[in-house]
mmCIF file with all atom_site columns, C-alpha atoms in Angstrom:
data_model
loop_
_atom_site.group_PDB
_atom_site.id
_atom_site.type_symbol
_atom_site.label_atom_id
_atom_site.label_alt_id
_atom_site.label_comp_id
_atom_site.label_asym_id
_atom_site.label_entity_id
_atom_site.label_seq_id
_atom_site.pdbx_PDB_ins_code
_atom_site.Cartn_x
_atom_site.Cartn_y
_atom_site.Cartn_z
_atom_site.occupancy
_atom_site.B_iso_or_equiv
_atom_site.pdbx_formal_charge
_atom_site.auth_seq_id
_atom_site.auth_comp_id
_atom_site.auth_asym_id
_atom_site.auth_atom_id
_atom_site.pdbx_PDB_model_num
ATOM 1   C CA . ASP A 1 1   ? 44.519 134.046 148.130 1.00 54.00 ? 1   ASP A CA 1
ATOM 2   C CA . ALA A 1 2   ? 44.561 133.574 144.281 1.00 64.00 ? 2   ALA A CA 1
ATOM 3   C CA . GLY A 1 3   ? 44.066 129.760 144.447 1.00 92.00 ? 3   GLY A CA 1
ATOM 4   C CA . ILE A 1 4   ? 47.154 129.119 146.558 1.00 96.00 ? 4   ILE A CA 1
ATOM 5   C CA . THR A 1 5   ? 47.179 126.899 149.621 1.00 97.00 ? 5   THR A CA 1
ATOM 6   C CA . GLN A 1 6   ? 50.086 126.223 151.970 1.00 98.00 ? 6   GLN A CA 1
ATOM 7   C CA . SER A 1 7   ? 50.133 123.238 154.544 1.00 97.00 ? 7   SER A CA 1
ATOM 8   C CA . PRO A 1 8   ? 50.634 123.327 157.362 1.00 97.00 ? 8   PRO A CA 1
ATOM 9   C CA . ARG A 1 9   ? 49.690 126.664 158.315 1.00 97.00 ? 9   ARG A CA 1
ATOM 10  C CA . HIS A 1 10  ? 51.327 126.357 161.771 1.00 97.00 ? 10  HIS A CA 1
ATOM 11  C CA . LYS A 1 11  ? 54.022 123.782 162.904 1.00 97.00 ? 11  LYS A CA 1
ATOM 12  C CA . VAL A 1 12  ? 56.322 123.517 166.031 1.00 97.00 ? 12  VAL A CA 1
ATOM 13  C CA . THR A 1 13  ? 59.287 121.288 165.456 1.00 97.00 ? 13  THR A CA 1
ATOM 14  C CA . GLU A 1 14  ? 62.470 120.403 167.238 1.00 97.00 ? 14  GLU A CA 1
ATOM 15  C CA . THR A 1 15  ? 65.954 121.692 166.324 1.00 97.00 ? 15  THR A CA 1
ATOM 16  C CA . GLY A 1 16  ? 67.721 119.167 163.949 1.00 97.00 ? 16  GLY A CA 1
ATOM 17  C CA . THR A 1 17  ? 64.389 117.677 162.626 1.00 97.00 ? 17  THR A CA 1
ATOM 18  C CA . PRO A 1 18  ? 63.563 117.720 158.969 1.00 96.00 ? 18  PRO A CA 1
ATOM 19  C CA . VAL A 1 19  ? 60.824 119.842 157.923 1.00 97.00 ? 19  VAL A CA 1
ATOM 20  C CA . THR A 1 20  ? 58.807 119.943 154.530 1.00 98.00 ? 20  THR A CA 1
ATOM 21  C CA . LEU A 1 21  ? 56.243 122.883 153.693 1.00 98.00 ? 21  LEU A CA 1
ATOM 22  C CA . ARG A 1 22  ? 53.931 122.393 150.927 1.00 98.00 ? 22  ARG A CA 1
ATOM 23  C CA . CYS A 1 23  ? 52.622 124.951 148.313 1.00 98.00 ? 23  CYS A CA 1
ATOM 24  C CA . HIS A 1 24  ? 49.763 123.987 146.113 1.00 98.00 ? 24  HIS A CA 1
ATOM 25  C CA . GLN A 1 25  ? 48.497 126.339 143.369 1.00 97.00 ? 25  GLN A CA 1
ATOM 26  C CA . THR A 1 26  ? 45.512 125.773 140.703 1.00 96.00 ? 26  THR A CA 1
ATOM 27  C CA . GLU A 1 27  ? 46.171 128.801 138.624 1.00 94.00 ? 27  GLU A CA 1
ATOM 28  C CA . ASN A 1 28  ? 48.612 126.675 136.395 1.00 94.00 ? 28  ASN A CA 1
ATOM 29  C CA . HIS A 1 29  ? 51.405 129.579 136.656 1.00 94.00 ? 29  HIS A CA 1
ATOM 30  C CA . ARG A 1 30  ? 54.812 128.877 135.584 1.00 94.00 ? 30  ARG A CA 1
ATOM 31  C CA . TYR A 1 31  ? 56.969 130.542 138.618 1.00 94.00 ? 31  TYR A CA 1
ATOM 32  C CA . MET A 1 32  ? 56.586 129.523 142.051 1.00 96.00 ? 32  MET A CA 1
ATOM 33  C CA . TYR A 1 33  ? 58.524 131.108 144.931 1.00 96.00 ? 33  TYR A CA 1
ATOM 34  C CA . TRP A 1 34  ? 59.351 130.392 148.614 1.00 98.00 ? 34  TRP A CA 1
ATOM 35  C CA . TYR A 1 35  ? 59.930 133.871 150.943 1.00 98.00 ? 35  TYR A CA 1
ATOM 36  C CA . ARG A 1 36  ? 60.442 133.973 154.575 1.00 97.00 ? 36  ARG A CA 1
ATOM 37  C CA . GLN A 1 37  ? 59.289 137.034 156.405 1.00 96.00 ? 37  GLN A CA 1
ATOM 38  C CA . ASP A 1 38  ? 60.876 138.184 159.706 1.00 95.00 ? 38  ASP A CA 1
ATOM 39  C CA . PRO A 1 39  ? 60.079 141.268 161.866 1.00 89.00 ? 39  PRO A CA 1
ATOM 40  C CA . GLY A 1 40  ? 61.972 144.111 160.847 1.00 84.00 ? 40  GLY A CA 1
ATOM 41  C CA . HIS A 1 41  ? 62.994 142.562 157.350 1.00 87.00 ? 41  HIS A CA 1
ATOM 42  C CA . GLY A 1 42  ? 61.210 142.632 154.060 1.00 87.00 ? 42  GLY A CA 1
ATOM 43  C CA . LEU A 1 43  ? 60.172 139.299 152.518 1.00 93.00 ? 43  LEU A CA 1
ATOM 44  C CA . ARG A 1 44  ? 63.258 137.458 151.293 1.00 95.00 ? 44  ARG A CA 1
ATOM 45  C CA . LEU A 1 45  ? 63.629 135.098 148.491 1.00 94.00 ? 45  LEU A CA 1
ATOM 46  C CA . ILE A 1 46  ? 64.569 131.451 149.605 1.00 97.00 ? 46  ILE A CA 1
ATOM 47  C CA . HIS A 1 47  ? 64.189 129.616 146.336 1.00 97.00 ? 47  HIS A CA 1
ATOM 48  C CA . TYR A 1 48  ? 62.342 129.867 143.270 1.00 95.00 ? 48  TYR A CA 1
ATOM 49  C CA . SER A 1 49  ? 60.914 127.527 140.307 1.00 96.00 ? 49  SER A CA 1
ATOM 50  C CA . TYR A 1 50  ? 60.735 128.489 136.692 1.00 93.00 ? 50  TYR A CA 1
ATOM 51  C CA . GLY A 1 51  ? 59.183 125.210 135.640 1.00 93.00 ? 51  GLY A CA 1
ATOM 52  C CA . VAL A 1 52  ? 58.706 121.198 136.527 1.00 94.00 ? 52  VAL A CA 1
ATOM 53  C CA . LYS A 1 53  ? 62.108 120.434 137.979 1.00 93.00 ? 53  LYS A CA 1
ATOM 54  C CA . ASP A 1 54  ? 63.534 123.772 137.280 1.00 95.00 ? 54  ASP A CA 1
ATOM 55  C CA . THR A 1 55  ? 64.588 125.561 140.491 1.00 96.00 ? 55  THR A CA 1
ATOM 56  C CA . ASP A 1 56  ? 67.322 128.116 141.545 1.00 94.00 ? 56  ASP A CA 1
ATOM 57  C CA . LYS A 1 57  ? 68.501 129.702 144.842 1.00 94.00 ? 57  LYS A CA 1
ATOM 58  C CA . GLY A 1 58  ? 67.268 132.774 146.117 1.00 93.00 ? 58  GLY A CA 1
ATOM 59  C CA . GLU A 1 59  ? 69.003 135.321 148.633 1.00 91.00 ? 59  GLU A CA 1
ATOM 60  C CA . VAL A 1 60  ? 68.710 133.154 151.691 1.00 95.00 ? 60  VAL A CA 1
ATOM 61  C CA . SER A 1 61  ? 68.898 129.677 150.525 1.00 96.00 ? 61  SER A CA 1
ATOM 62  C CA . ASP A 1 62  ? 71.469 127.944 152.959 1.00 96.00 ? 62  ASP A CA 1
ATOM 63  C CA . GLY A 1 63  ? 69.675 125.317 155.073 1.00 96.00 ? 63  GLY A CA 1
ATOM 64  C CA . TYR A 1 64  ? 66.899 124.986 152.425 1.00 97.00 ? 64  TYR A CA 1
ATOM 65  C CA . SER A 1 65  ? 65.972 122.640 149.490 1.00 97.00 ? 65  SER A CA 1
ATOM 66  C CA . VAL A 1 66  ? 63.220 122.746 147.247 1.00 98.00 ? 66  VAL A CA 1
ATOM 67  C CA . SER A 1 67  ? 61.418 120.405 144.721 1.00 97.00 ? 67  SER A CA 1
ATOM 68  C CA . ARG A 1 68  ? 58.900 120.849 141.903 1.00 97.00 ? 68  ARG A CA 1
ATOM 69  C CA . SER A 1 69  ? 57.670 117.628 140.317 1.00 96.00 ? 69  SER A CA 1
ATOM 70  C CA . LYS A 1 70  ? 54.318 118.953 139.260 1.00 96.00 ? 70  LYS A CA 1
ATOM 71  C CA . THR A 1 71  ? 53.189 122.285 138.024 1.00 96.00 ? 71  THR A CA 1
ATOM 72  C CA . GLU A 1 72  ? 51.046 122.806 140.920 1.00 97.00 ? 72  GLU A CA 1
ATOM 73  C CA . ASP A 1 73  ? 53.355 121.771 143.865 1.00 98.00 ? 73  ASP A CA 1
ATOM 74  C CA . PHE A 1 74  ? 56.292 123.541 145.086 1.00 98.00 ? 74  PHE A CA 1
ATOM 75  C CA . LEU A 1 75  ? 57.943 121.860 148.217 1.00 98.00 ? 75  LEU A CA 1
ATOM 76  C CA . LEU A 1 76  ? 60.265 123.544 150.852 1.00 98.00 ? 76  LEU A CA 1
ATOM 77  C CA . THR A 1 77  ? 62.397 121.373 152.811 1.00 98.00 ? 77  THR A CA 1
ATOM 78  C CA . LEU A 1 78  ? 64.622 122.315 155.991 1.00 97.00 ? 78  LEU A CA 1
ATOM 79  C CA . GLU A 1 79  ? 66.961 119.678 156.086 1.00 93.00 ? 79  GLU A CA 1
ATOM 80  C CA . SER A 1 80  ? 67.854 120.081 159.870 1.00 96.00 ? 80  SER A CA 1
ATOM 81  C CA . ALA A 1 81  ? 65.989 122.758 161.437 1.00 97.00 ? 81  ALA A CA 1
ATOM 82  C CA . THR A 1 82  ? 67.211 125.451 163.677 1.00 97.00 ? 82  THR A CA 1
ATOM 83  C CA . SER A 1 83  ? 65.991 128.195 165.665 1.00 97.00 ? 83  SER A CA 1
ATOM 84  C CA . SER A 1 84  ? 67.146 130.704 163.130 1.00 97.00 ? 84  SER A CA 1
ATOM 85  C CA . GLN A 1 85  ? 64.625 129.329 160.796 1.00 97.00 ? 85  GLN A CA 1
ATOM 86  C CA . THR A 1 86  ? 61.759 130.304 162.936 1.00 98.00 ? 86  THR A CA 1
ATOM 87  C CA . SER A 1 87  ? 59.966 132.469 160.728 1.00 98.00 ? 87  SER A CA 1
ATOM 88  C CA . VAL A 1 88  ? 56.749 132.999 158.698 1.00 97.00 ? 88  VAL A CA 1
ATOM 89  C CA . TYR A 1 89  ? 57.022 131.376 155.136 1.00 98.00 ? 89  TYR A CA 1
ATOM 90  C CA . PHE A 1 90  ? 55.237 132.566 152.214 1.00 98.00 ? 90  PHE A CA 1
ATOM 91  C CA . CYS A 1 91  ? 54.698 130.800 148.897 1.00 97.00 ? 91  CYS A CA 1
ATOM 92  C CA . ALA A 1 92  ? 54.006 133.016 145.686 1.00 96.00 ? 92  ALA A CA 1
ATOM 93  C CA . ILE A 1 93  ? 52.951 132.466 142.168 1.00 95.00 ? 93  ILE A CA 1
ATOM 94  C CA . SER A 1 94  ? 53.515 134.483 138.771 1.00 92.00 ? 94  SER A CA 1
ATOM 95  C CA . SER A 1 95  ? 52.807 133.698 135.256 1.00 87.00 ? 95  SER A CA 1
ATOM 96  C CA . GLU A 1 96  ? 55.647 135.678 134.209 1.00 82.00 ? 96  GLU A CA 1
ATOM 97  C CA . GLY A 1 97  ? 59.056 136.351 136.014 1.00 76.00 ? 97  GLY A CA 1
ATOM 98  C CA . ARG A 1 98  ? 59.717 137.930 139.444 1.00 71.00 ? 98  ARG A CA 1
ATOM 99  C CA . ARG A 1 99  ? 59.332 141.382 138.143 1.00 72.00 ? 99  ARG A CA 1
ATOM 100 C CA . ASN A 1 100 ? 55.704 141.042 137.435 1.00 78.00 ? 100 ASN A CA 1
ATOM 101 C CA . GLU A 1 101 ? 52.608 140.578 139.723 1.00 85.00 ? 101 GLU A CA 1
ATOM 102 C CA . GLN A 1 102 ? 53.031 137.881 142.229 1.00 91.00 ? 102 GLN A CA 1
ATOM 103 C CA . TYR A 1 103 ? 50.209 136.083 144.244 1.00 94.00 ? 103 TYR A CA 1
ATOM 104 C CA . PHE A 1 104 ? 50.691 135.053 147.752 1.00 96.00 ? 104 PHE A CA 1
ATOM 105 C CA . GLY A 1 105 ? 49.720 132.426 149.717 1.00 97.00 ? 105 GLY A CA 1
ATOM 106 C CA . PRO A 1 106 ? 48.246 132.609 153.262 1.00 96.00 ? 106 PRO A CA 1
ATOM 107 C CA . GLY A 1 107 ? 51.516 131.683 154.953 1.00 97.00 ? 107 GLY A CA 1
ATOM 108 C CA . THR A 1 108 ? 52.909 129.102 157.148 1.00 98.00 ? 108 THR A CA 1
ATOM 109 C CA . ARG A 1 109 ? 54.196 129.880 160.733 1.00 97.00 ? 109 ARG A CA 1
ATOM 110 C CA . LEU A 1 110 ? 57.035 127.832 161.643 1.00 98.00 ? 110 LEU A CA 1
ATOM 111 C CA . THR A 1 111 ? 58.609 127.567 165.070 1.00 98.00 ? 111 THR A CA 1
ATOM 112 C CA . VAL A 1 112 ? 61.834 125.727 165.872 1.00 97.00 ? 112 VAL A CA 1
ATOM 113 C CA . THR A 1 113 ? 62.529 125.085 169.442 1.00 96.00 ? 113 THR A CA 1
ATOM 114 C CA . LYS B 2 1   ? 73.758 147.881 147.315 1.00 67.00 ? 1   LYS B CA 1
ATOM 115 C CA . ASN B 2 2   ? 70.084 147.607 145.981 1.00 68.00 ? 2   ASN B CA 1
ATOM 116 C CA . GLN B 2 3   ? 67.865 148.879 149.086 1.00 91.00 ? 3   GLN B CA 1
ATOM 117 C CA . VAL B 2 4   ? 64.108 149.744 149.747 1.00 95.00 ? 4   VAL B CA 1
ATOM 118 C CA . GLU B 2 5   ? 63.382 151.896 152.511 1.00 96.00 ? 5   GLU B CA 1
ATOM 119 C CA . GLN B 2 6   ? 59.947 152.505 153.887 1.00 97.00 ? 6   GLN B CA 1
ATOM 120 C CA . SER B 2 7   ? 58.804 155.432 156.321 1.00 96.00 ? 7   SER B CA 1
ATOM 121 C CA . PRO B 2 8   ? 57.268 155.663 158.926 1.00 97.00 ? 8   PRO B CA 1
ATOM 122 C CA . GLN B 2 9   ? 57.896 152.110 160.409 1.00 96.00 ? 9   GLN B CA 1
ATOM 123 C CA . SER B 2 10  ? 54.247 152.668 161.944 1.00 97.00 ? 10  SER B CA 1
ATOM 124 C CA . LEU B 2 11  ? 51.600 154.875 161.781 1.00 97.00 ? 11  LEU B CA 1
ATOM 125 C CA . ILE B 2 12  ? 48.441 155.542 163.928 1.00 98.00 ? 12  ILE B CA 1
ATOM 126 C CA . ILE B 2 13  ? 45.543 157.538 162.348 1.00 98.00 ? 13  ILE B CA 1
ATOM 127 C CA . LEU B 2 14  ? 41.962 158.047 163.087 1.00 98.00 ? 14  LEU B CA 1
ATOM 128 C CA . GLU B 2 15  ? 39.236 156.546 160.782 1.00 98.00 ? 15  GLU B CA 1
ATOM 129 C CA . GLY B 2 16  ? 38.292 159.040 158.088 1.00 97.00 ? 16  GLY B CA 1
ATOM 130 C CA . LYS B 2 17  ? 41.628 160.936 157.848 1.00 98.00 ? 17  LYS B CA 1
ATOM 131 C CA . ASN B 2 18  ? 44.149 160.866 155.063 1.00 98.00 ? 18  ASN B CA 1
ATOM 132 C CA . CYS B 2 19  ? 47.809 159.341 155.388 1.00 98.00 ? 19  CYS B CA 1
ATOM 133 C CA . THR B 2 20  ? 50.798 159.055 153.072 1.00 98.00 ? 20  THR B CA 1
ATOM 134 C CA . LEU B 2 21  ? 53.265 156.347 153.336 1.00 98.00 ? 21  LEU B CA 1
ATOM 135 C CA . GLN B 2 22  ? 57.014 156.761 151.749 1.00 98.00 ? 22  GLN B CA 1
ATOM 136 C CA . CYS B 2 23  ? 59.132 154.579 149.941 1.00 98.00 ? 23  CYS B CA 1
ATOM 137 C CA . ASN B 2 24  ? 62.678 155.217 148.706 1.00 97.00 ? 24  ASN B CA 1
ATOM 138 C CA . TYR B 2 25  ? 64.685 153.122 146.683 1.00 96.00 ? 25  TYR B CA 1
ATOM 139 C CA . THR B 2 26  ? 68.283 152.605 145.278 1.00 94.00 ? 26  THR B CA 1
ATOM 140 C CA . VAL B 2 27  ? 67.358 149.519 142.841 1.00 89.00 ? 27  VAL B CA 1
ATOM 141 C CA . SER B 2 28  ? 69.042 150.404 139.706 1.00 87.00 ? 28  SER B CA 1
ATOM 142 C CA . PRO B 2 29  ? 68.556 149.899 136.573 1.00 89.00 ? 29  PRO B CA 1
ATOM 143 C CA . PHE B 2 30  ? 64.810 150.375 137.519 1.00 90.00 ? 30  PHE B CA 1
ATOM 144 C CA . SER B 2 31  ? 61.758 148.312 136.179 1.00 90.00 ? 31  SER B CA 1
ATOM 145 C CA . ASN B 2 32  ? 58.752 148.713 138.230 1.00 92.00 ? 32  ASN B CA 1
ATOM 146 C CA . LEU B 2 33  ? 57.487 149.479 141.726 1.00 95.00 ? 33  LEU B CA 1
ATOM 147 C CA . ARG B 2 34  ? 54.738 147.792 143.636 1.00 95.00 ? 34  ARG B CA 1
ATOM 148 C CA . TRP B 2 35  ? 52.819 148.541 146.596 1.00 97.00 ? 35  TRP B CA 1
ATOM 149 C CA . TYR B 2 36  ? 51.072 145.440 148.478 1.00 97.00 ? 36  TYR B CA 1
ATOM 150 C CA . LYS B 2 37  ? 48.754 145.363 151.432 1.00 97.00 ? 37  LYS B CA 1
ATOM 151 C CA . GLN B 2 38  ? 49.225 142.533 154.048 1.00 97.00 ? 38  GLN B CA 1
ATOM 152 C CA . ASP B 2 39  ? 46.490 142.026 156.449 1.00 96.00 ? 39  ASP B CA 1
ATOM 153 C CA . THR B 2 40  ? 47.633 140.317 159.856 1.00 94.00 ? 40  THR B CA 1
ATOM 154 C CA . GLY B 2 41  ? 47.916 136.561 159.434 1.00 91.00 ? 41  GLY B CA 1
ATOM 155 C CA . ARG B 2 42  ? 47.661 136.577 155.819 1.00 94.00 ? 42  ARG B CA 1
ATOM 156 C CA . GLY B 2 43  ? 49.727 136.968 152.443 1.00 95.00 ? 43  GLY B CA 1
ATOM 157 C CA . PRO B 2 44  ? 50.643 140.340 150.624 1.00 96.00 ? 44  PRO B CA 1
ATOM 158 C CA . VAL B 2 45  ? 48.074 141.424 148.066 1.00 95.00 ? 45  VAL B CA 1
ATOM 159 C CA . SER B 2 46  ? 48.820 143.717 145.362 1.00 94.00 ? 46  SER B CA 1
ATOM 160 C CA . LEU B 2 47  ? 47.367 147.228 145.374 1.00 96.00 ? 47  LEU B CA 1
ATOM 161 C CA . THR B 2 48  ? 49.454 149.066 142.390 1.00 94.00 ? 48  THR B CA 1
ATOM 162 C CA . ILE B 2 49  ? 52.000 148.259 139.967 1.00 93.00 ? 49  ILE B CA 1
ATOM 163 C CA . MET B 2 50  ? 54.016 151.197 138.163 1.00 93.00 ? 50  MET B CA 1
ATOM 164 C CA . THR B 2 51  ? 56.806 151.264 135.392 1.00 91.00 ? 51  THR B CA 1
ATOM 165 C CA . PHE B 2 52  ? 59.289 153.977 134.822 1.00 85.00 ? 52  PHE B CA 1
ATOM 166 C CA . SER B 2 53  ? 56.814 156.017 132.439 1.00 88.00 ? 53  SER B CA 1
ATOM 167 C CA . GLU B 2 54  ? 53.960 156.126 134.982 1.00 90.00 ? 54  GLU B CA 1
ATOM 168 C CA . ASN B 2 55  ? 54.087 158.722 137.975 1.00 92.00 ? 55  ASN B CA 1
ATOM 169 C CA . THR B 2 56  ? 50.754 157.953 139.481 1.00 96.00 ? 56  THR B CA 1
ATOM 170 C CA . LYS B 2 57  ? 48.354 155.048 139.665 1.00 95.00 ? 57  LYS B CA 1
ATOM 171 C CA . SER B 2 58  ? 45.073 154.552 141.743 1.00 95.00 ? 58  SER B CA 1
ATOM 172 C CA . ASN B 2 59  ? 43.131 151.821 142.824 1.00 95.00 ? 59  ASN B CA 1
ATOM 173 C CA . GLY B 2 60  ? 40.038 153.066 144.786 1.00 96.00 ? 60  GLY B CA 1
ATOM 174 C CA . ARG B 2 61  ? 41.046 155.059 147.875 1.00 97.00 ? 61  ARG B CA 1
ATOM 175 C CA . TYR B 2 62  ? 44.714 154.086 147.460 1.00 97.00 ? 62  TYR B CA 1
ATOM 176 C CA . THR B 2 63  ? 46.880 156.472 144.964 1.00 97.00 ? 63  THR B CA 1
ATOM 177 C CA . ALA B 2 64  ? 50.512 155.570 144.443 1.00 97.00 ? 64  ALA B CA 1
ATOM 178 C CA . THR B 2 65  ? 52.972 158.213 143.010 1.00 97.00 ? 65  THR B CA 1
ATOM 179 C CA . LEU B 2 66  ? 56.372 157.559 141.519 1.00 96.00 ? 66  LEU B CA 1
ATOM 180 C CA . ASP B 2 67  ? 59.276 159.887 141.071 1.00 95.00 ? 67  ASP B CA 1
ATOM 181 C CA . ALA B 2 68  ? 61.838 157.789 139.095 1.00 91.00 ? 68  ALA B CA 1
ATOM 182 C CA . ASP B 2 69  ? 64.410 160.668 139.342 1.00 92.00 ? 69  ASP B CA 1
ATOM 183 C CA . THR B 2 70  ? 64.644 160.947 142.818 1.00 95.00 ? 70  THR B CA 1
ATOM 184 C CA . LYS B 2 71  ? 63.724 157.156 143.323 1.00 95.00 ? 71  LYS B CA 1
ATOM 185 C CA . GLN B 2 72  ? 60.786 157.973 145.610 1.00 97.00 ? 72  GLN B CA 1
ATOM 186 C CA . SER B 2 73  ? 57.391 156.620 145.754 1.00 98.00 ? 73  SER B CA 1
ATOM 187 C CA . SER B 2 74  ? 54.321 157.467 148.164 1.00 98.00 ? 74  SER B CA 1
ATOM 188 C CA . LEU B 2 75  ? 51.184 155.608 148.733 1.00 98.00 ? 75  LEU B CA 1
ATOM 189 C CA . HIS B 2 76  ? 48.332 158.018 149.812 1.00 98.00 ? 76  HIS B CA 1
ATOM 190 C CA . ILE B 2 77  ? 45.345 156.553 151.455 1.00 98.00 ? 77  ILE B CA 1
ATOM 191 C CA . THR B 2 78  ? 42.121 158.629 151.398 1.00 98.00 ? 78  THR B CA 1
ATOM 192 C CA . ALA B 2 79  ? 39.201 158.569 153.943 1.00 98.00 ? 79  ALA B CA 1
ATOM 193 C CA . SER B 2 80  ? 40.796 155.779 155.923 1.00 97.00 ? 80  SER B CA 1
ATOM 194 C CA . GLN B 2 81  ? 38.714 152.913 157.260 1.00 98.00 ? 81  GLN B CA 1
ATOM 195 C CA . LEU B 2 82  ? 39.159 150.625 159.901 1.00 98.00 ? 82  LEU B CA 1
ATOM 196 C CA . SER B 2 83  ? 39.935 147.894 157.385 1.00 97.00 ? 83  SER B CA 1
ATOM 197 C CA . ASP B 2 84  ? 42.893 149.883 156.247 1.00 98.00 ? 84  ASP B CA 1
ATOM 198 C CA . SER B 2 85  ? 44.727 148.779 159.198 1.00 98.00 ? 85  SER B CA 1
ATOM 199 C CA . ALA B 2 86  ? 47.455 146.561 157.772 1.00 98.00 ? 86  ALA B CA 1
ATOM 200 C CA . SER B 2 87  ? 51.244 146.433 156.740 1.00 97.00 ? 87  SER B CA 1
ATOM 201 C CA . TYR B 2 88  ? 51.920 148.139 153.484 1.00 98.00 ? 88  TYR B CA 1
ATOM 202 C CA . ILE B 2 89  ? 55.031 146.967 151.625 1.00 97.00 ? 89  ILE B CA 1
ATOM 203 C CA . CYS B 2 90  ? 56.870 148.793 148.782 1.00 97.00 ? 90  CYS B CA 1
ATOM 204 C CA . VAL B 2 91  ? 58.440 146.312 146.061 1.00 95.00 ? 91  VAL B CA 1
ATOM 205 C CA . VAL B 2 92  ? 61.098 147.350 143.620 1.00 94.00 ? 92  VAL B CA 1
ATOM 206 C CA . SER B 2 93  ? 62.343 145.127 140.620 1.00 91.00 ? 93  SER B CA 1
ATOM 207 C CA . GLU B 2 94  ? 65.551 145.383 138.876 1.00 88.00 ? 94  GLU B CA 1
ATOM 208 C CA . ALA B 2 95  ? 65.436 145.804 134.907 1.00 86.00 ? 95  ALA B CA 1
ATOM 209 C CA . GLY B 2 96  ? 67.270 143.228 133.119 1.00 77.00 ? 96  GLY B CA 1
ATOM 210 C CA . GLY B 2 97  ? 67.887 140.932 135.989 1.00 67.00 ? 97  GLY B CA 1
ATOM 211 C CA . PHE B 2 98  ? 66.048 138.888 138.512 1.00 72.00 ? 98  PHE B CA 1
ATOM 212 C CA . LYS B 2 99  ? 66.439 141.064 141.426 1.00 83.00 ? 99  LYS B CA 1
ATOM 213 C CA . THR B 2 100 ? 63.447 142.136 143.287 1.00 89.00 ? 100 THR B CA 1
ATOM 214 C CA . ILE B 2 101 ? 63.655 143.876 146.847 1.00 92.00 ? 101 ILE B CA 1
ATOM 215 C CA . PHE B 2 102 ? 61.149 144.092 149.260 1.00 94.00 ? 102 PHE B CA 1
ATOM 216 C CA . GLY B 2 103 ? 60.590 146.773 151.944 1.00 95.00 ? 103 GLY B CA 1
ATOM 217 C CA . ALA B 2 104 ? 60.199 146.077 155.427 1.00 95.00 ? 104 ALA B CA 1
ATOM 218 C CA . GLY B 2 105 ? 56.854 147.582 155.316 1.00 96.00 ? 105 GLY B CA 1
ATOM 219 C CA . THR B 2 106 ? 54.709 150.492 157.281 1.00 97.00 ? 106 THR B CA 1
ATOM 220 C CA . ARG B 2 107 ? 52.130 149.142 159.907 1.00 97.00 ? 107 ARG B CA 1
ATOM 221 C CA . LEU B 2 108 ? 49.108 151.193 159.610 1.00 98.00 ? 108 LEU B CA 1
ATOM 222 C CA . PHE B 2 109 ? 46.525 151.341 162.604 1.00 98.00 ? 109 PHE B CA 1
ATOM 223 C CA . VAL B 2 110 ? 43.136 152.952 161.983 1.00 98.00 ? 110 VAL B CA 1
ATOM 224 C CA . LYS B 2 111 ? 41.182 153.783 165.252 1.00 97.00 ? 111 LYS B CA 1
ATOM 225 C CA . ALA B 2 112 ? 37.735 154.511 165.347 1.00 96.00 ? 112 ALA B CA 1
#
């Protein structure tokens, strides 16, 4: 998985609780992304980062926030988890922009009960 | 609206047979098209990437074709193996912008 780890790999949480997912890379790539993957849908971009402290919203950013204080770490926070946020979350990295090759992490399966 | 449609949704084939997966898109202006393979429980892994000027690209037993005029791509798998069982995702990127659209994928099952 191209030097990308995600933690935790699985999590079950209750509605209304905050949740933070971590993505860590060892490739020193500039761009990092958070996606969610749901049955019947393609991967959808939540947020992305184009450098330390530089982040922007994707297509499905409501209810999510991100932070990137170091090149290697990109955090995704669900401020108050809802059942609609039950999904598999993937982190990806790329050295160029989103149009270029992206390398994906192993994913985090999140269940909100 | 920019879209990427893949067909079929799922496919079952016997080991050793060939198969072809389809991807139609409406993304414009076009930058590139990528095919990814996603094994169950893992992240997608890139198979091929094609730009406007390329109409075929191979990676081992995987051959992707692109017709930018009709906005269609196909992924042909030759002499399938059990390890080819996975989801195959078509991804199209927009030129000049940041938009990248992922298809919902085709789930391929290869049976012995």
